[in-house]
Amino acid sequence: MRTQVGIVGAGPAGLLLSHLLRCGGIDCIILEARSREYVEHRVRAGVLEQGTVDLLVGCGVGERLQREGLRHRGIELRFGGRGHRIDMAALTGGRMITVYGQQEVVKDLIAANVAADGEILFDVDDVTVHDFDSSAPRVRFRRGGAFEELECDVIAGTDGFHGVCRTAIPPSALSTFERTYPFAWLGILAAAPPSHDELIYAYHERGFALFSMRSPEITRLYLQVAPDEDLARWDDAKIWRELHTRLETDDGWMLNEGPVMEKGITPMRSFVVEPMQFGRLFLAGDAAHIVPPTGARGLNTAASDVYYLYHALIDHYRKGDDSGLDSYSEKALARVWKAQRFSWWMTMLLHRFPDRVSYDDRLQETEMSYLFSSETAMRLVAENYVGLPF
Ligand SMILES: Cc1cc2nc3c(=O)[nH]c(=O)nc-3n(C[C@H](O)[C@H](O)[C@H](O)COP(=O)(O)OP(=O)(O)OC[C@H]3O[C@@H](n4cnc5c(N)ncnc54)[C@H](O)[C@@H]3O)c2cc1C
C-alpha cells in the first residue's frame, strides 16, 4: 500500500488531519487500533474553543455542531458557596465556547472521511513505524492476521498518549517535561437535565467539583478524588451526596439528579515532549502532550497542532516549501505551552492539595478574591478559556 501521509490513530487529531488533507487534495490513510463503534462512543472532552469551532465549521464538518452544540457566553467559578460569573463573550469581544461531545466531533469527522472515500482502517494490530529518518517511511501493521505495510512520504503520529509513535523516536532525541498531581477526577455522565446553563467550577474544602453538560438532557459532573481512588467505593448515592456538598451555594441552588450512565476515574497529569517531530514523523495531539482536564485544552490543542501540520504539508506538496514542516514543532509548542500554563494555573487555583500548608491556602484564597475583584484578571481567564488564536 502507498499513500502520501500515513496517519496512526483515528482520534480527533488523526481524523481532522485526514479530512483537511483530503480537502486539500493530499492522499492519506488512517490506521486505527480500535473499532469504529469504539472510537465513536469514547466519552471524553466536551468543551470546544472558538478557534476549534471555526476550524471545524470552515472545513465543512460543523453542520451538526452548529445545530446541536450549546454555545456558552460565560463560566461560573464557585468559591465559599458563592458563584462568580466570568462573562467571556463580553471580555473577549464576543468569543465563546461550544459544548459538544468529543465523540460527536469524532462521529462527524468519520462521516466526512467516509463520504469523501477517505480510507480509515479500523481494528488493525501491531502497528509499528519505520525508516522515518529517511525519505521513505513505512508503517507496518497486522490486519485480519496478515502483516501489511504502508509506504508514505510522511507519518503523522496522532495515536494519543499511549500510542507507539512517540516511543519509536530515539529517547536521546527527545526532552520530556512532566508533572503529576496528587489527585484524580471521578467523572459521571447522568441522564439529568442540566441545572444551570453554564459550566460551574467549584472550589470546596472537601475538594474540587465541576458541573457541566453534554446536551439539554445529559449532565457531566466531576469530583476531585485521591489519585489511587477505588471506583468501587463510590456508589451513585455517595457521588450525588458529595456533588451536592461541593457545589452547594448559599442562595439555595439545586443540582438535578438522574440515573448515572457512565462513571470513571481520570488521572491528572501535565506532559510535553520536545520536539514534536523527528525526521518525517510528526506528532500531534495527545501523542506529544497532555494536560489535566481543568482548563479544557486537550482536544483543542490537538486541533491547533493539526492546523499547523496541515498548512505545513500543503506548502510541502503544493509549493515544494519545507519551511513549515521544519518549523512545525516550534510553532505548535509555542501554543502547547500556553495551554499547559493555563491548565496548570486552573488546576492550582481550584483544587485542594493534600500537602499544602496554611500559607498556600491563604494564597489560593487571595488569588481567587483578586480574580473576582479585577476585570483585567477575569479578562485573562476569559481570553485563555475561549482559546488563544491559532
Ligand atoms: C475524562 C477526560 C475529559 C477530558 N475533557 C476535555 C475537555 O473538556 N476539553 C478538552 O479540550 N480536552 C479534554 N480531554 C482531553 C481530550 O480528550 C484529548 O486531548 C483528545 O482526545 C486528544 O485527541 P488525540 O486525537 O490527540 O488522541 P486520542 O483521542 O487519544 O486518539 C488517539 C487514537 O489513536 C488510537 N491508537 C492508539 N494507539 C494506537 C496504535 N498503536 N495503533 C493505531 N491506533 C492507535 C487510539 O485508539 C485513538 O483512537 C479530556 C480527556 C479525558 C480523558
Coordinates of C-alpha atoms and ligand atoms in Angstrom, one line a residue:
M1 CA 0.0 0.0 0.0
R2 CA 1.2 3.5 -0.7
T3 CA -0.1 7.0 0.3
Q4 CA 1.3 10.4 0.8
V5 CA 0.6 10.8 4.5
G6 CA 0.3 7.8 6.8
I7 CA -1.8 8.7 9.9
V8 CA -1.6 6.5 13.0
G9 CA -4.7 6.9 15.2
A10 CA -8.3 7.9 14.4
G11 CA -8.9 10.2 17.4
P12 CA -9.9 13.8 16.8
A13 CA -6.3 14.7 15.7
G14 CA -5.9 12.0 13.1
L15 CA -9.4 12.3 11.8
L16 CA -9.3 16.1 11.5
L17 CA -5.9 15.9 9.7
S18 CA -7.1 13.3 7.3
H19 CA -10.2 15.4 6.5
L20 CA -8.2 18.6 5.9
L21 CA -5.6 16.8 3.8
R22 CA -8.3 15.2 1.6
C23 CA -10.0 18.6 1.1
G24 CA -6.5 19.9 0.1
G25 CA -6.1 17.1 -2.5
I26 CA -3.5 15.2 -0.4
D27 CA -3.8 11.4 -0.1
C28 CA -3.7 9.8 3.3
I29 CA -4.7 6.6 5.1
I30 CA -5.5 6.3 8.8
L31 CA -4.6 3.1 10.8
E32 CA -6.7 2.7 14.0
A33 CA -6.2 0.0 16.6
R34 CA -9.9 0.1 17.8
S35 CA -13.2 -0.4 16.1
R36 CA -15.3 2.4 14.6
E37 CA -18.0 1.7 17.2
Y38 CA -15.5 2.0 20.0
V39 CA -14.0 5.4 18.9
E40 CA -17.4 6.8 18.1
H41 CA -18.6 6.2 21.7
R42 CA -15.5 7.1 23.7
V43 CA -16.8 9.8 26.0
R44 CA -14.1 12.4 26.9
A45 CA -13.8 16.1 26.2
G46 CA -16.8 18.4 25.6
V47 CA -15.6 22.0 25.5
L48 CA -14.7 23.4 22.1
E49 CA -12.8 26.7 21.9
Q50 CA -14.0 29.3 19.4
G51 CA -11.0 28.6 17.1
T52 CA -11.7 24.8 17.1
V53 CA -15.4 25.5 16.2
D54 CA -14.3 28.0 13.5
L55 CA -11.9 25.4 12.1
L56 CA -14.5 22.6 12.1
V57 CA -17.1 24.8 10.5
G58 CA -14.6 26.2 8.0
C59 CA -13.7 22.7 6.7
G60 CA -17.3 21.6 6.3
V61 CA -17.9 19.4 9.4
G62 CA -19.7 21.9 11.6
E63 CA -23.3 21.5 10.4
R64 CA -24.4 19.3 13.3
L65 CA -22.1 21.1 15.7
Q66 CA -23.8 24.4 14.9
R67 CA -27.2 22.8 15.3
E68 CA -26.7 20.8 18.4
G69 CA -23.8 22.4 20.2
L70 CA -24.5 24.5 23.2
R71 CA -22.9 28.0 22.9
H72 CA -21.8 29.4 26.3
R73 CA -21.0 33.1 26.8
G74 CA -19.6 32.6 30.3
I75 CA -18.5 30.3 33.1
E76 CA -19.0 30.3 36.8
L77 CA -16.4 29.9 39.4
R78 CA -17.8 28.9 42.8
F79 CA -16.0 29.6 46.0
G80 CA -17.1 29.7 49.6
G81 CA -20.7 28.8 48.5
R82 CA -20.9 31.9 46.2
G83 CA -20.8 31.9 42.4
H84 CA -18.9 34.4 40.4
R85 CA -19.6 34.6 36.7
I86 CA -16.9 35.3 34.1
D87 CA -18.6 36.9 31.1
M88 CA -16.2 35.5 28.5
A89 CA -18.1 36.9 25.5
A90 CA -18.2 40.5 27.0
L91 CA -14.5 40.3 28.0
T92 CA -13.2 38.9 24.6
G93 CA -15.2 40.9 22.0
G94 CA -17.8 38.2 21.5
R95 CA -15.8 35.0 21.6
M96 CA -17.3 32.0 23.4
I97 CA -17.1 28.2 23.9
T98 CA -19.3 25.5 22.5
V99 CA -20.2 22.4 24.5
Y100 CA -20.3 19.4 22.1
G101 CA -19.1 16.0 23.0
Q102 CA -15.8 14.8 21.6
Q103 CA -17.5 11.6 20.5
E104 CA -19.8 13.7 18.4
V105 CA -16.9 15.5 16.7
V106 CA -15.4 12.1 16.1
K107 CA -18.6 10.8 14.5
D108 CA -18.9 13.9 12.3
L109 CA -15.3 13.6 11.1
I110 CA -15.6 9.8 10.4
A111 CA -18.8 10.5 8.4
A112 CA -17.0 13.2 6.4
N113 CA -14.0 11.0 5.8
V114 CA -16.2 8.1 4.7
A115 CA -18.2 10.4 2.4
A116 CA -15.0 11.6 0.7
D117 CA -13.8 7.9 0.2
G118 CA -11.2 8.5 2.9
E119 CA -9.5 5.3 3.9
I120 CA -9.7 4.5 7.6
L121 CA -8.5 1.0 8.5
F122 CA -10.1 0.2 11.9
D123 CA -9.2 -2.8 14.1
V124 CA -5.5 -3.0 12.9
D125 CA -3.0 -4.6 15.3
D126 CA 0.7 -4.4 16.0
V127 CA 1.3 -1.0 14.3
T128 CA 5.0 -0.1 14.1
V129 CA 6.6 2.9 12.4
H130 CA 9.9 2.5 10.5
D131 CA 12.5 4.5 8.5
F132 CA 11.1 7.9 9.4
D133 CA 14.6 9.3 9.4
S134 CA 14.7 8.6 5.7
S135 CA 12.7 9.9 2.7
A136 CA 10.7 6.6 2.6
P137 CA 9.0 6.0 5.9
R138 CA 6.8 2.9 6.4
V139 CA 4.1 1.8 8.8
R140 CA 3.8 -1.9 9.4
F141 CA 0.6 -3.4 10.8
R142 CA -1.4 -6.6 11.1
R143 CA -4.9 -6.8 9.6
G144 CA -7.0 -10.0 9.8
G145 CA -4.0 -12.0 10.9
A146 CA -1.7 -10.9 8.0
F147 CA 1.1 -8.3 8.1
E148 CA 0.9 -5.4 5.7
E149 CA 3.0 -2.3 5.0
L150 CA 2.0 1.2 4.2
E151 CA 4.6 3.3 2.4
C152 CA 4.3 7.0 2.6
D153 CA 6.2 10.3 2.4
V154 CA 5.4 11.4 5.9
I155 CA 3.9 9.8 9.1
A156 CA 1.6 11.7 11.4
G157 CA 1.7 10.2 14.9
T158 CA -1.8 11.0 16.2
D159 CA -2.1 7.9 18.3
G160 CA -2.6 9.5 21.7
F161 CA -0.6 9.3 24.9
H162 CA -0.3 5.5 24.9
G163 CA 0.5 5.2 21.2
V164 CA 3.6 3.8 19.5
C165 CA 4.8 6.8 17.5
R166 CA 6.4 8.9 20.3
T167 CA 8.1 5.9 21.8
A168 CA 9.5 4.9 18.4
I169 CA 11.6 8.1 18.4
P170 CA 15.1 7.5 20.0
P171 CA 14.8 8.7 23.6
S172 CA 18.1 10.7 23.3
A173 CA 16.4 12.9 20.7
L174 CA 13.5 13.9 23.0
S175 CA 13.2 16.0 26.1
T176 CA 10.3 15.3 28.4
F177 CA 8.6 17.8 30.8
E178 CA 6.1 16.3 33.2
R179 CA 4.1 16.9 36.4
T180 CA 1.7 14.6 38.1
Y181 CA -0.9 15.9 40.5
P182 CA -1.8 14.4 43.9
F183 CA -5.4 13.8 42.9
A184 CA -7.6 12.4 40.1
W185 CA -11.1 13.2 38.8
L186 CA -14.1 10.9 39.3
G187 CA -16.4 11.7 36.4
I188 CA -20.0 10.7 35.8
L189 CA -22.4 11.1 32.9
A190 CA -26.0 11.3 34.2
A191 CA -29.4 11.3 32.5
A192 CA -30.4 14.6 34.2
P193 CA -31.3 17.9 32.6
P194 CA -28.5 20.5 33.4
S195 CA -29.5 22.6 36.5
H196 CA -27.5 25.5 35.2
D197 CA -26.9 26.8 31.6
E198 CA -23.1 27.4 32.0
L199 CA -20.2 25.3 33.4
I200 CA -19.5 25.7 37.2
Y201 CA -16.0 25.2 38.5
A202 CA -16.3 24.9 42.3
Y203 CA -13.5 25.1 44.9
H204 CA -14.6 23.5 48.2
E205 CA -12.7 22.5 51.3
R206 CA -13.5 18.8 50.6
G207 CA -12.1 19.2 47.0
F208 CA -12.9 20.5 43.6
A209 CA -16.1 19.8 41.7
L210 CA -17.2 20.6 38.1
F211 CA -20.7 20.9 36.8
S212 CA -21.0 20.6 33.1
M213 CA -23.3 19.1 30.5
R214 CA -23.4 17.4 27.1
S215 CA -26.9 18.2 25.9
P216 CA -30.2 19.5 27.3
E217 CA -30.8 16.0 28.7
I218 CA -27.3 15.0 29.9
T219 CA -25.2 16.3 32.8
R220 CA -21.5 15.7 33.1
L221 CA -20.1 16.0 36.6
Y222 CA -16.6 15.6 38.2
L223 CA -15.2 15.3 41.7
Q224 CA -11.7 15.6 42.9
V225 CA -10.6 12.3 44.5
A226 CA -7.4 10.6 45.6
P227 CA -5.1 9.6 42.8
D228 CA -5.4 5.9 43.7
E229 CA -9.2 6.1 44.4
D230 CA -11.1 2.9 44.0
L231 CA -14.2 3.5 41.9
A232 CA -15.9 0.6 43.7
R233 CA -16.0 2.7 46.8
W234 CA -18.3 5.2 45.1
D235 CA -21.9 4.1 44.7
D236 CA -24.2 6.5 43.0
A237 CA -25.7 7.8 46.2
K238 CA -22.3 8.7 47.6
I239 CA -21.3 10.5 44.4
W240 CA -24.5 12.6 44.4
R241 CA -24.1 13.4 48.1
E242 CA -20.6 14.7 47.6
L243 CA -21.6 16.6 44.5
H244 CA -24.4 18.4 46.4
T245 CA -22.0 19.3 49.2
R246 CA -19.2 20.7 47.0
L247 CA -21.5 22.5 44.6
E248 CA -23.9 23.9 47.2
T249 CA -24.5 27.6 47.3
D250 CA -25.9 29.9 50.0
D251 CA -28.7 31.0 47.7
G252 CA -30.4 27.6 47.5
W253 CA -29.3 26.5 44.0
M254 CA -30.2 22.8 43.5
L255 CA -28.4 20.2 41.4
N256 CA -30.6 17.9 39.3
E257 CA -30.0 14.2 39.8
G258 CA -30.7 11.4 37.3
P259 CA -29.5 7.8 36.5
V260 CA -25.8 7.5 36.2
M261 CA -25.0 6.3 32.7
E262 CA -21.2 6.1 32.9
K263 CA -18.5 6.7 35.5
G264 CA -14.7 6.6 35.5
I265 CA -11.6 8.0 37.1
T266 CA -9.1 10.2 35.2
P267 CA -5.6 10.8 36.4
M268 CA -4.3 14.4 36.4
R269 CA -1.1 14.9 34.6
S270 CA 0.8 17.5 32.6
F271 CA 3.2 16.2 30.0
V272 CA 5.1 17.6 27.0
V273 CA 7.7 16.1 24.7
E274 CA 10.0 18.3 22.7
P275 CA 10.5 18.4 19.7
M276 CA 7.2 17.1 18.2
Q277 CA 9.0 15.8 15.1
F278 CA 11.8 13.5 14.2
G279 CA 12.7 13.2 10.6
R280 CA 9.5 12.5 8.7
L281 CA 7.5 11.6 11.8
F282 CA 5.3 14.4 13.1
L283 CA 3.5 14.0 16.5
A284 CA 0.2 15.9 17.1
G285 CA -2.3 15.9 19.9
D286 CA -2.1 13.7 23.0
A287 CA 0.8 11.8 21.4
A288 CA 3.0 14.8 22.2
H289 CA 1.4 16.4 25.2
I290 CA -1.4 16.1 27.7
V291 CA -2.9 18.5 30.2
P292 CA -5.1 18.0 33.3
P293 CA -8.7 18.5 32.0
T294 CA -9.3 21.5 34.3
G295 CA -8.6 24.0 31.5
A296 CA -10.5 22.0 28.8
R297 CA -7.5 22.4 26.5
G298 CA -6.6 18.8 25.3
L299 CA -8.9 18.4 22.3
N300 CA -8.4 22.0 21.4
T301 CA -4.6 21.8 21.4
A302 CA -4.8 18.7 19.3
A303 CA -6.8 20.7 16.8
S304 CA -4.3 23.6 16.7
D305 CA -1.4 21.1 16.2
V306 CA -3.3 19.6 13.2
Y307 CA -4.0 23.1 11.8
Y308 CA -0.2 23.9 11.8
L309 CA 0.7 20.4 10.4
Y310 CA -1.9 20.6 7.7
H311 CA -0.6 24.0 6.5
A312 CA 3.0 22.8 6.5
L313 CA 2.0 19.7 4.4
I314 CA 0.1 21.9 2.0
D315 CA 3.2 24.1 1.5
H316 CA 5.3 21.0 1.1
Y317 CA 3.1 19.4 -1.6
R318 CA 1.9 22.5 -3.5
K319 CA 5.0 24.7 -3.4
G320 CA 7.8 22.3 -2.5
D321 CA 8.4 24.6 0.5
D322 CA 9.5 22.7 3.6
S323 CA 9.9 25.6 5.9
G324 CA 6.5 24.9 7.5
L325 CA 7.4 21.3 8.2
D326 CA 10.9 22.3 9.5
S327 CA 9.3 24.7 12.0
Y328 CA 6.2 22.7 12.8
S329 CA 7.4 21.6 16.3
E330 CA 8.5 25.1 17.3
K331 CA 5.2 26.7 16.1
A332 CA 3.0 24.0 17.7
L333 CA 4.9 24.0 21.0
A334 CA 4.6 27.8 21.4
R335 CA 0.8 27.3 21.7
V336 CA 1.0 24.0 23.5
W337 CA 2.9 25.6 26.4
K338 CA 0.3 28.4 26.7
A339 CA -2.3 25.7 27.1
Q340 CA -0.1 23.9 29.6
R341 CA 0.3 27.1 31.6
F342 CA -3.4 27.8 31.7
S343 CA -4.3 24.2 32.6
W344 CA -1.7 24.2 35.4
W345 CA -3.0 27.6 36.7
M346 CA -6.6 26.5 36.7
T347 CA -5.7 23.2 38.4
M348 CA -3.7 25.0 41.1
L349 CA -6.4 27.6 41.7
L350 CA -9.3 25.1 42.1
H351 CA -8.0 22.0 43.8
R352 CA -7.4 21.1 47.3
F353 CA -3.7 20.0 47.7
P354 CA -3.1 17.4 50.4
D355 CA 0.4 18.5 51.2
R356 CA -0.4 22.3 51.2
V357 CA 0.5 24.3 54.3
S358 CA -1.8 27.1 55.6
Y359 CA 0.3 29.7 53.8
D360 CA -0.6 28.1 50.4
D361 CA -4.3 28.1 51.3
R362 CA -4.2 31.8 52.0
L363 CA -2.5 32.4 48.7
Q364 CA -5.2 30.4 46.9
E365 CA -8.0 32.4 48.6
T366 CA -6.2 35.6 47.7
E367 CA -5.8 34.6 44.1
M368 CA -9.5 33.8 44.0
S369 CA -10.6 37.1 45.6
Y370 CA -8.2 39.1 43.4
L371 CA -9.6 37.4 40.3
F372 CA -13.2 38.3 41.2
S373 CA -12.3 41.9 42.0
S374 CA -10.3 42.7 38.8
E375 CA -11.8 42.9 35.4
T376 CA -8.2 42.6 34.0
A377 CA -7.7 39.3 35.8
M378 CA -11.1 38.0 34.6
R379 CA -10.2 39.0 31.0
L380 CA -7.0 36.9 31.2
V381 CA -9.1 33.9 32.2
A382 CA -11.7 34.6 29.6
E383 CA -9.1 35.1 26.8
N384 CA -7.5 31.7 27.6
Y385 CA -10.7 29.8 28.2
V386 CA -12.3 30.8 24.8
G387 CA -8.9 29.9 23.3
L388 CA -5.9 31.8 22.1
P389 CA -5.6 32.4 18.4
F390 CA -4.1 29.5 16.3
Ligands
LIG1 C1 -12.1 12.3 31.0 C2 -11.5 13.3 30.1 C3 -12.0 14.5 29.9 C4 -11.5 15.4 29.0 N1 -12.0 16.7 28.9 C5 -11.5 17.5 28.0 C6 -12.2 18.8 27.7 O1 -13.2 19.2 28.4 N2 -11.7 19.6 26.8 C7 -10.6 19.2 26.0 O2 -10.2 20.0 25.1 N3 -10.0 18.0 26.2 C8 -10.4 17.2 27.2 N4 -9.8 15.9 27.3 C9 -8.7 15.6 26.5 C10 -9.0 15.1 25.1 O3 -10.0 14.0 25.2 C11 -7.8 14.6 24.4 O4 -6.8 15.7 24.4 C12 -8.1 14.2 22.9 O5 -8.7 13.0 22.9 C13 -6.8 14.2 22.1 O6 -7.1 13.7 20.8 P1 -6.0 12.8 20.0 O7 -6.6 12.5 18.7 O8 -4.7 13.5 20.1 O9 -5.8 11.5 20.9 P2 -6.8 10.3 21.2 O10 -8.2 10.9 21.3 O11 -6.2 9.6 22.4 O12 -6.8 9.4 19.9 C14 -5.7 8.5 19.6 C15 -6.2 7.4 18.8 O13 -5.1 6.6 18.4 C16 -5.5 5.2 18.6 N5 -4.3 4.4 18.8 C17 -3.6 4.4 20.0 N6 -2.5 3.5 19.8 C18 -2.6 3.1 18.6 C19 -1.8 2.2 17.8 N7 -0.7 1.6 18.3 N8 -2.1 2.0 16.5 C20 -3.2 2.6 16.0 N9 -4.0 3.4 16.6 C21 -3.7 3.7 17.9 C22 -6.5 5.2 19.8 O14 -7.3 4.1 19.8 C23 -7.2 6.5 19.5 O15 -8.4 6.3 18.7 C24 -10.3 15.0 28.2 C25 -9.8 13.8 28.4 C26 -10.3 12.9 29.3 C27 -9.7 11.5 29.4

